[in-house]
Amino acid sequence: MTIRVQFWSYFKDLTGCADLTEELPEGSTVHDLLKRLHAHHPKLAAMQNSTLIAVGVDYQGRSHVLRDGDEVSLFPPVQGG
Amino acid sequence: MTIRVQFWSYFKDLTGCADLTEELPEGSTVHDLLKRLHAHHPKLAAMQNSTLIAVGVDYQGRSHVLRDGDEVSLFPPVQGG
Amino acid sequence: MKHQLTLTPGAIDEPALIAARQMSAGMGAAVYFSGVVRGSEEDQTISAIEYTAFAQMVERQFHLIFDQIEKRWPIESLRIVHRLGVVKVNEPSLWLEVVAPHRGEAFAAGQFLIDEMKRTVPIWKKPLP
Amino acid sequence: MKHQLTLTPGAIDEPALIAARQMSAGMGAAVYFSGVVRGSEEDQTISAIEYTAFAQMVERQFHLIFDQIEKRWPIESLRIVHRLGVVKVNEPSLWLEVVAPHRGEAFAAGQFLIDEMKRTVPIWKKPLP
């Protein structure tokens, strides 16, 4: 299945990338996606304790099961106001 | 000594009076003044648990010793805002 | 701490007050409160509230509150306007501005000011039918 | 509960927003908050902050907060404006209005909205020297 990934704020600088596409086996979770991304982007791996994850426009945890076509967003802590 | 007394808010209606003057012996307290006022204005006596008292522009308790020329204000709980 | 207290029989012009805001570069928060006359008082429909005040004592008591605020929080400025006389339903009778470095102290000081005002500042209201 | 959310690259016109206030006769309190860009960030002097946002998610997350507020407090209306792009020092980046029957719930809901926003709404800031 195909998952689109977007990076926000300084995560774009850490990865040198605004968005990318990953192909993952059916039944993969957010955790599986992160493992794949961390392998290519070690600076992102270093931020994993302060990484927020959304699927579509809702926050999701590492165990959330992805579906074909999902858009996953990764970003640092928010700072509005 | 001469004490000027002012009533505020509906205390004017209770007493039928905006201000008055009392002659009291030297050393009299707010409590002594209230006794005198309550004798003439029984409706004011009935309000004594919710009466606020200022001498000049500062709140004072019943035991405060008055001085010649003091201006004493009596009023119900305040309600600004 | 700068402070400005106004007792006025005239309407409170909130947009003009906001436009006159002064804030130094270290300040990050401005909290405002508008207290507006409601259409009922103890279940009775009313048209307005008449406010009366012991004006000299109002000044004194507000300044005592300002002193307490200055000791507790790093507020840069406080402005407060209270109307006197007849204030119609839906019009503000009280307007307040607190300017501070951060929102926490601005909200805290604003609420403290109103709570203390309602306890000590000699203003009274009379609902008009 | 009425609510209005605006994300805008343009300046926040506070006097115009205040002048557009709508309040029914049962409402007695309007609380406003203006969050203003300070001249320093972590001890560095700055000239502005650049705000970026994941706009669709911002909307979703604000609406989740509005739902919580509606369940907790009898708020009549909420308006919130957040600027995006470059906001200079001393200009507001955030403006908020809460209209409620009484001040307690208006202050509580306003503070809750800001606290939750800072936890969940995907807006980020970058200080500019």
Coordinates of C-alpha atoms in Angstrom, one line a residue:
Chain A
M1 CA 0.0 0.0 0.0
T2 CA 1.0 3.6 -0.6
I3 CA 1.5 6.1 2.2
R4 CA 2.2 9.7 1.7
V5 CA 4.3 11.4 4.4
Q6 CA 4.6 15.1 5.1
F7 CA 7.1 16.8 7.3
W8 CA 6.3 20.1 9.0
S9 CA 8.3 22.9 10.6
Y10 CA 12.0 22.2 11.1
F11 CA 11.4 18.5 10.4
K12 CA 11.6 19.6 6.7
D13 CA 15.2 20.8 7.4
L14 CA 16.1 17.7 9.4
T15 CA 15.1 15.4 6.5
G16 CA 15.8 17.8 3.6
C17 CA 12.3 16.9 2.4
A18 CA 8.8 18.3 2.5
D19 CA 6.9 15.1 1.5
L20 CA 7.6 11.6 0.2
T21 CA 5.8 8.4 -0.5
E22 CA 6.5 5.0 1.0
E23 CA 5.3 1.6 -0.1
L24 CA 4.5 -0.6 2.9
P25 CA 3.0 -4.1 3.4
E26 CA -0.8 -4.2 4.3
G27 CA -1.3 -4.1 8.0
S28 CA 1.7 -1.9 8.7
T29 CA 1.5 0.5 11.6
V30 CA 2.7 4.0 12.3
H31 CA 5.6 2.3 14.1
D32 CA 6.6 0.4 11.0
L33 CA 6.5 3.5 8.9
L34 CA 8.7 5.3 11.5
K35 CA 11.3 2.5 11.4
R36 CA 11.5 2.9 7.6
L37 CA 11.8 6.7 7.8
H38 CA 14.4 6.6 10.6
A39 CA 16.6 4.3 8.5
H40 CA 16.8 7.0 5.8
H41 CA 16.8 10.0 8.1
P42 CA 18.9 9.6 11.2
K43 CA 18.3 13.2 12.3
L44 CA 14.6 12.3 12.4
A45 CA 15.4 9.2 14.5
A46 CA 17.1 11.4 17.1
M47 CA 13.9 13.4 17.5
Q48 CA 11.6 10.5 18.1
N49 CA 10.8 11.4 21.7
S50 CA 9.4 14.8 20.6
T51 CA 7.8 13.7 17.3
L52 CA 4.1 14.3 16.9
I53 CA 2.2 12.1 14.4
A54 CA -1.1 12.7 12.6
V55 CA -2.9 10.5 10.1
G56 CA -5.0 12.9 8.1
V57 CA -5.9 15.7 10.5
D58 CA -6.0 13.5 13.7
Y59 CA -3.3 12.6 16.1
Q60 CA -2.4 8.9 16.2
G61 CA -0.1 6.7 18.3
R62 CA 2.6 4.4 17.1
S63 CA 0.3 1.3 17.1
H64 CA -2.2 2.8 14.7
V65 CA -2.7 0.6 11.7
L66 CA -2.3 2.4 8.4
R67 CA -4.4 2.0 5.3
D68 CA -3.6 2.5 1.6
G69 CA -3.7 6.2 0.7
D70 CA -3.2 7.5 4.2
E71 CA -1.5 10.8 4.6
V72 CA 0.8 10.8 7.6
S73 CA 2.3 14.0 9.0
L74 CA 5.3 14.2 11.3
F75 CA 6.2 17.4 13.2
P76 CA 7.9 18.8 16.3
P77 CA 5.9 20.1 19.3
V78 CA 3.4 22.8 18.3
Q79 CA 3.9 26.5 19.3
G80 CA 0.9 28.5 18.4
G81 CA 0.0 31.8 20.0
Chain B
M1 CA -16.4 66.3 69.0
T2 CA -18.3 66.5 65.7
I3 CA -18.6 63.6 63.4
R4 CA -20.1 63.8 59.9
V5 CA -22.0 60.7 58.8
Q6 CA -22.8 59.9 55.2
F7 CA -25.2 57.1 54.0
W8 CA -24.7 55.5 50.6
S9 CA -26.9 53.5 48.2
Y10 CA -30.2 52.2 49.7
F11 CA -29.0 53.2 53.2
K12 CA -30.2 56.7 52.2
D13 CA -33.7 55.2 51.8
L14 CA -33.5 53.2 55.0
T15 CA -32.6 56.3 57.0
G16 CA -34.4 58.9 54.8
C17 CA -31.1 60.8 55.1
A18 CA -28.0 61.4 52.9
D19 CA -25.9 62.8 55.7
L20 CA -26.0 64.1 59.2
T21 CA -23.8 65.3 62.0
E22 CA -23.4 63.8 65.5
E23 CA -21.8 65.2 68.6
L24 CA -20.0 62.5 70.5
P25 CA -17.7 62.5 73.6
E26 CA -13.9 62.4 73.0
G27 CA -12.6 58.9 72.6
S28 CA -15.8 57.5 71.1
T29 CA -15.5 54.6 68.7
V30 CA -17.3 53.6 65.5
H31 CA -19.3 51.3 67.8
D32 CA -20.5 54.2 69.9
L33 CA -21.5 56.1 66.8
L34 CA -23.4 53.1 65.5
K35 CA -25.3 52.7 68.8
R36 CA -26.4 56.4 68.5
L37 CA -27.4 56.0 64.9
H38 CA -29.3 52.7 65.5
A39 CA -31.4 54.4 68.2
H40 CA -32.7 56.9 65.7
H41 CA -32.8 54.6 62.6
P42 CA -34.1 51.1 63.5
K43 CA -34.1 50.0 59.8
L44 CA -30.3 50.7 59.9
A45 CA -30.0 48.6 63.0
A46 CA -31.6 45.7 61.2
M47 CA -28.9 45.8 58.6
Q48 CA -25.9 45.9 61.0
N49 CA -24.5 42.5 59.9
S50 CA -24.2 43.7 56.3
T51 CA -23.1 47.3 57.0
L52 CA -19.7 48.4 55.7
I53 CA -18.0 51.3 57.5
A54 CA -15.4 53.7 56.2
V55 CA -13.7 56.6 58.0
G56 CA -12.6 59.0 55.3
V57 CA -11.8 56.7 52.3
D58 CA -10.6 53.6 54.3
Y59 CA -12.5 50.8 55.8
Q60 CA -12.5 50.6 59.6
G61 CA -13.8 48.2 62.2
R62 CA -16.2 48.8 65.1
S63 CA -13.4 49.4 67.6
H64 CA -11.8 52.2 65.6
V65 CA -11.5 55.4 67.7
L66 CA -13.0 58.5 66.0
R67 CA -11.5 61.9 66.0
D68 CA -13.1 65.3 65.8
G69 CA -14.0 66.2 62.2
D70 CA -14.0 62.6 60.9
E71 CA -16.3 61.7 58.1
V72 CA -17.9 58.3 58.5
S73 CA -19.6 56.5 55.7
L74 CA -22.1 53.7 56.1
F75 CA -23.2 51.5 53.2
P76 CA -24.4 48.1 52.1
P77 CA -22.2 45.5 50.4
V78 CA -20.6 46.9 47.2
Q79 CA -21.6 45.7 43.7
G80 CA -19.4 47.2 41.1
G81 CA -18.9 45.7 37.7
Chain C
M1 CA 3.3 49.6 37.0
K2 CA 1.4 52.2 35.0
H3 CA -2.3 52.5 35.8
Q4 CA -5.2 54.5 34.6
L5 CA -8.6 54.6 36.4
T6 CA -11.6 56.4 34.8
L7 CA -15.1 56.8 36.3
T8 CA -17.4 58.2 33.6
P9 CA -21.0 58.8 32.9
G10 CA -20.3 58.4 29.1
A11 CA -20.4 55.3 27.0
I12 CA -17.2 53.1 27.0
D13 CA -15.6 53.3 23.6
E14 CA -13.9 49.9 23.5
P15 CA -12.4 50.2 20.0
A16 CA -10.9 53.6 20.8
L17 CA -9.5 52.2 24.1
I18 CA -7.9 49.2 22.3
A19 CA -6.5 51.5 19.6
A20 CA -4.8 53.5 22.4
R21 CA -3.0 50.5 23.8
Q22 CA 0.7 51.0 24.7
M23 CA 2.9 48.0 25.1
S24 CA 6.7 47.8 25.3
A25 CA 8.7 45.2 23.3
G26 CA 9.0 42.9 26.3
M27 CA 5.2 42.4 26.7
G28 CA 3.5 39.4 25.1
A29 CA 0.0 39.5 26.5
A30 CA -3.0 41.8 26.8
V31 CA -6.1 40.6 28.6
Y32 CA -9.4 42.5 28.3
F33 CA -12.6 42.2 30.2
S34 CA -15.9 43.9 29.3
G35 CA -18.6 43.6 31.8
V36 CA -22.0 44.1 30.1
V37 CA -25.4 44.8 31.6
R38 CA -27.6 41.7 31.3
G39 CA -31.3 41.9 30.4
S40 CA -32.4 40.4 33.7
E41 CA -31.5 40.7 37.4
E42 CA -32.7 38.0 39.8
D43 CA -35.2 36.7 37.2
Q44 CA -36.7 40.2 36.6
T45 CA -36.5 41.7 33.1
I46 CA -34.7 45.0 33.4
S47 CA -33.9 47.8 30.9
A48 CA -30.8 49.3 32.6
I49 CA -28.7 49.5 35.7
E50 CA -28.0 52.7 37.6
Y51 CA -24.5 52.8 39.1
T52 CA -23.7 55.1 42.0
A53 CA -20.3 55.5 43.7
F54 CA -18.5 57.1 46.6
A55 CA -16.0 58.5 44.1
Q56 CA -13.0 59.5 46.4
M57 CA -13.2 56.2 48.1
V58 CA -13.5 54.3 44.8
E59 CA -10.1 55.9 43.8
R60 CA -8.5 55.0 47.1
Q61 CA -9.7 51.4 47.1
F62 CA -8.7 50.8 43.5
H63 CA -5.2 52.1 44.3
L64 CA -4.9 49.7 47.2
I65 CA -5.8 46.9 44.7
F66 CA -3.2 48.2 42.2
D67 CA -0.6 48.1 45.0
Q68 CA -1.4 44.5 45.7
I69 CA -1.2 43.6 42.0
E70 CA 2.1 45.3 41.6
K71 CA 3.6 43.3 44.4
R72 CA 2.3 40.0 43.0
W73 CA 2.8 40.1 39.3
P74 CA 5.1 41.8 36.7
I75 CA 2.3 43.8 35.1
E76 CA 3.4 46.6 32.8
S77 CA 0.1 48.5 32.8
L78 CA -3.5 48.4 33.9
R79 CA -6.4 50.4 32.6
I80 CA -9.9 50.3 34.1
V81 CA -13.0 52.2 33.1
H82 CA -16.2 52.0 35.2
R83 CA -19.4 53.8 34.1
L84 CA -21.6 55.7 36.5
G85 CA -25.2 56.6 36.1
V86 CA -27.7 54.7 33.9
V87 CA -26.2 51.9 31.7
K88 CA -28.6 50.2 29.3
V89 CA -28.8 46.5 28.8
N90 CA -26.1 45.2 26.4
E91 CA -23.8 48.1 27.1
P92 CA -20.5 47.7 29.0
S93 CA -20.4 49.1 32.5
L94 CA -16.8 47.9 33.1
W95 CA -13.8 47.7 30.9
L96 CA -10.4 46.5 31.9
E97 CA -7.0 46.0 30.3
V98 CA -4.0 44.2 31.7
V99 CA -0.7 44.2 29.8
A100 CA 2.0 41.8 30.9
P101 CA 4.9 39.7 29.7
H102 CA 3.0 36.4 29.6
R103 CA -0.7 35.4 29.6
G104 CA -0.6 33.6 33.0
E105 CA 0.0 36.8 35.0
A106 CA -2.3 38.9 32.8
F107 CA -5.2 36.5 33.3
A108 CA -4.5 36.2 37.0
A109 CA -4.2 39.9 37.7
G110 CA -7.3 40.7 35.7
Q111 CA -9.4 38.2 37.6
F112 CA -7.9 39.4 40.9
L113 CA -8.7 43.0 40.1
I114 CA -12.4 42.2 39.4
D115 CA -12.8 40.0 42.4
E116 CA -11.3 42.6 44.7
M117 CA -13.3 45.4 43.1
K118 CA -16.5 43.5 43.9
R119 CA -15.4 43.1 47.5
T120 CA -14.1 46.5 48.4
V121 CA -14.8 49.3 45.8
P122 CA -17.8 51.4 46.8
I123 CA -20.0 51.2 43.7
W124 CA -23.6 50.1 43.9
K125 CA -26.1 49.2 41.3
K126 CA -29.9 49.6 41.1
P127 CA -31.8 47.7 38.4
L128 CA -34.3 49.8 36.4
P129 CA -37.4 48.1 35.1
Chain D
M1 CA -22.1 27.8 20.8
K2 CA -21.2 30.1 17.9
H3 CA -17.6 30.0 16.8
Q4 CA -15.5 31.7 14.2
L5 CA -11.9 30.7 13.4
T6 CA -9.7 32.8 11.1
L7 CA -6.2 32.1 9.9
T8 CA -4.8 35.1 8.1
P9 CA -1.6 36.5 6.8
G10 CA -3.0 40.0 7.3
A11 CA -2.8 42.2 10.4
I12 CA -5.3 41.6 13.2
D13 CA -7.6 44.7 13.4
E14 CA -8.6 44.5 17.0
P15 CA -10.8 47.7 17.1
A16 CA -12.8 46.4 14.1
L17 CA -13.2 43.0 15.7
I18 CA -14.4 44.5 19.0
A19 CA -16.8 46.7 17.1
A20 CA -18.3 43.6 15.4
R21 CA -19.1 42.0 18.7
Q22 CA -22.5 40.3 19.0
M23 CA -23.9 39.6 22.4
S24 CA -27.5 38.6 23.4
A25 CA -29.2 40.2 26.3
G26 CA -28.4 37.2 28.6
M27 CA -24.7 37.7 28.3
G28 CA -22.7 39.7 30.9
A29 CA -19.1 39.0 30.1
A30 CA -16.7 39.3 27.2
V31 CA -13.1 38.3 27.7
Y32 CA -10.4 39.1 25.1
F33 CA -6.8 38.0 24.8
S34 CA -4.2 39.5 22.5
G35 CA -1.0 37.5 22.1
V36 CA 1.7 39.9 21.0
V37 CA 5.2 39.1 19.5
R38 CA 7.9 40.0 22.1
G39 CA 11.2 41.6 21.2
S40 CA 13.3 38.6 22.4
E41 CA 13.1 34.9 22.2
E42 CA 15.3 32.8 24.6
D43 CA 17.4 36.0 25.3
Q44 CA 18.0 36.7 21.6
T45 CA 16.7 40.0 20.2
I46 CA 14.4 39.3 17.3
S47 CA 12.5 41.5 14.8
A48 CA 9.6 39.2 14.0
I49 CA 8.3 35.6 14.2
E50 CA 7.3 33.6 11.2
Y51 CA 4.3 31.4 11.8
T52 CA 3.6 28.3 9.7
A53 CA 0.7 26.0 10.0
F54 CA -0.8 22.7 8.7
A55 CA -4.0 24.5 8.0
Q56 CA -6.6 21.7 7.6
M57 CA -5.4 20.1 10.8
V58 CA -5.4 23.5 12.6
E59 CA -9.2 23.7 11.8
R60 CA -9.8 20.1 13.0
Q61 CA -7.9 20.5 16.2
F62 CA -9.5 23.9 17.0
H63 CA -13.0 22.3 16.5
L64 CA -12.1 19.5 18.9
I65 CA -11.3 22.2 21.5
F66 CA -14.5 24.1 20.7
D67 CA -16.4 20.8 21.3
Q68 CA -14.8 20.4 24.7
I69 CA -15.5 24.0 25.7
E70 CA -19.1 23.7 24.6
K71 CA -19.5 20.7 26.9
R72 CA -17.9 22.4 29.9
W73 CA -19.1 26.0 30.0
P74 CA -22.2 27.9 28.8
I75 CA -20.3 30.0 26.3
E76 CA -22.5 31.9 23.7
S77 CA -19.7 32.6 21.2
L78 CA -16.0 32.2 20.6
R79 CA -14.0 34.1 18.0
I80 CA -10.3 33.3 17.4
V81 CA -7.9 34.8 14.8
H82 CA -4.4 33.5 14.3
R83 CA -1.9 35.2 12.0
L84 CA 0.3 33.2 9.7
G85 CA 3.5 34.3 8.0
V86 CA 5.8 37.0 9.4
V87 CA 4.5 39.0 12.4
K88 CA 6.6 41.9 13.6
V89 CA 7.5 42.6 17.2
N90 CA 4.7 44.4 19.1
E91 CA 2.0 43.1 16.7
P92 CA -0.6 40.6 17.8
S93 CA -0.3 37.1 16.4
L94 CA -3.3 35.8 18.2
W95 CA -6.7 37.3 19.1
L96 CA -9.5 35.7 21.0
E97 CA -13.0 36.6 22.2
V98 CA -15.2 34.6 24.6
V99 CA -18.7 35.8 25.3
A100 CA -20.5 34.2 28.2
P101 CA -23.2 34.9 30.9
H102 CA -20.6 35.5 33.7
R103 CA -16.9 36.3 33.9
G104 CA -15.9 33.1 35.6
E105 CA -16.7 30.9 32.7
A106 CA -15.5 33.4 30.1
F107 CA -12.0 33.6 31.8
A108 CA -11.9 29.8 32.3
A109 CA -12.8 29.0 28.7
G110 CA -10.4 31.6 27.3
Q111 CA -7.5 30.2 29.2
F112 CA -8.5 26.6 28.4
L113 CA -8.6 27.5 24.7
I114 CA -5.1 29.0 24.7
D115 CA -3.6 26.1 26.8
E116 CA -5.1 23.5 24.5
M117 CA -4.1 25.3 21.4
K118 CA -0.5 25.3 22.6
R119 CA -0.7 21.6 23.1
T120 CA -2.5 20.4 20.0
V121 CA -2.9 22.9 17.2
P122 CA -0.2 22.5 14.5
I123 CA 1.2 26.0 14.2
W124 CA 4.9 26.6 14.6
K125 CA 7.0 29.6 15.0
K126 CA 10.5 30.6 13.8
P127 CA 12.1 33.7 15.3
L128 CA 13.6 36.1 12.7
P129 CA 16.7 38.1 13.7

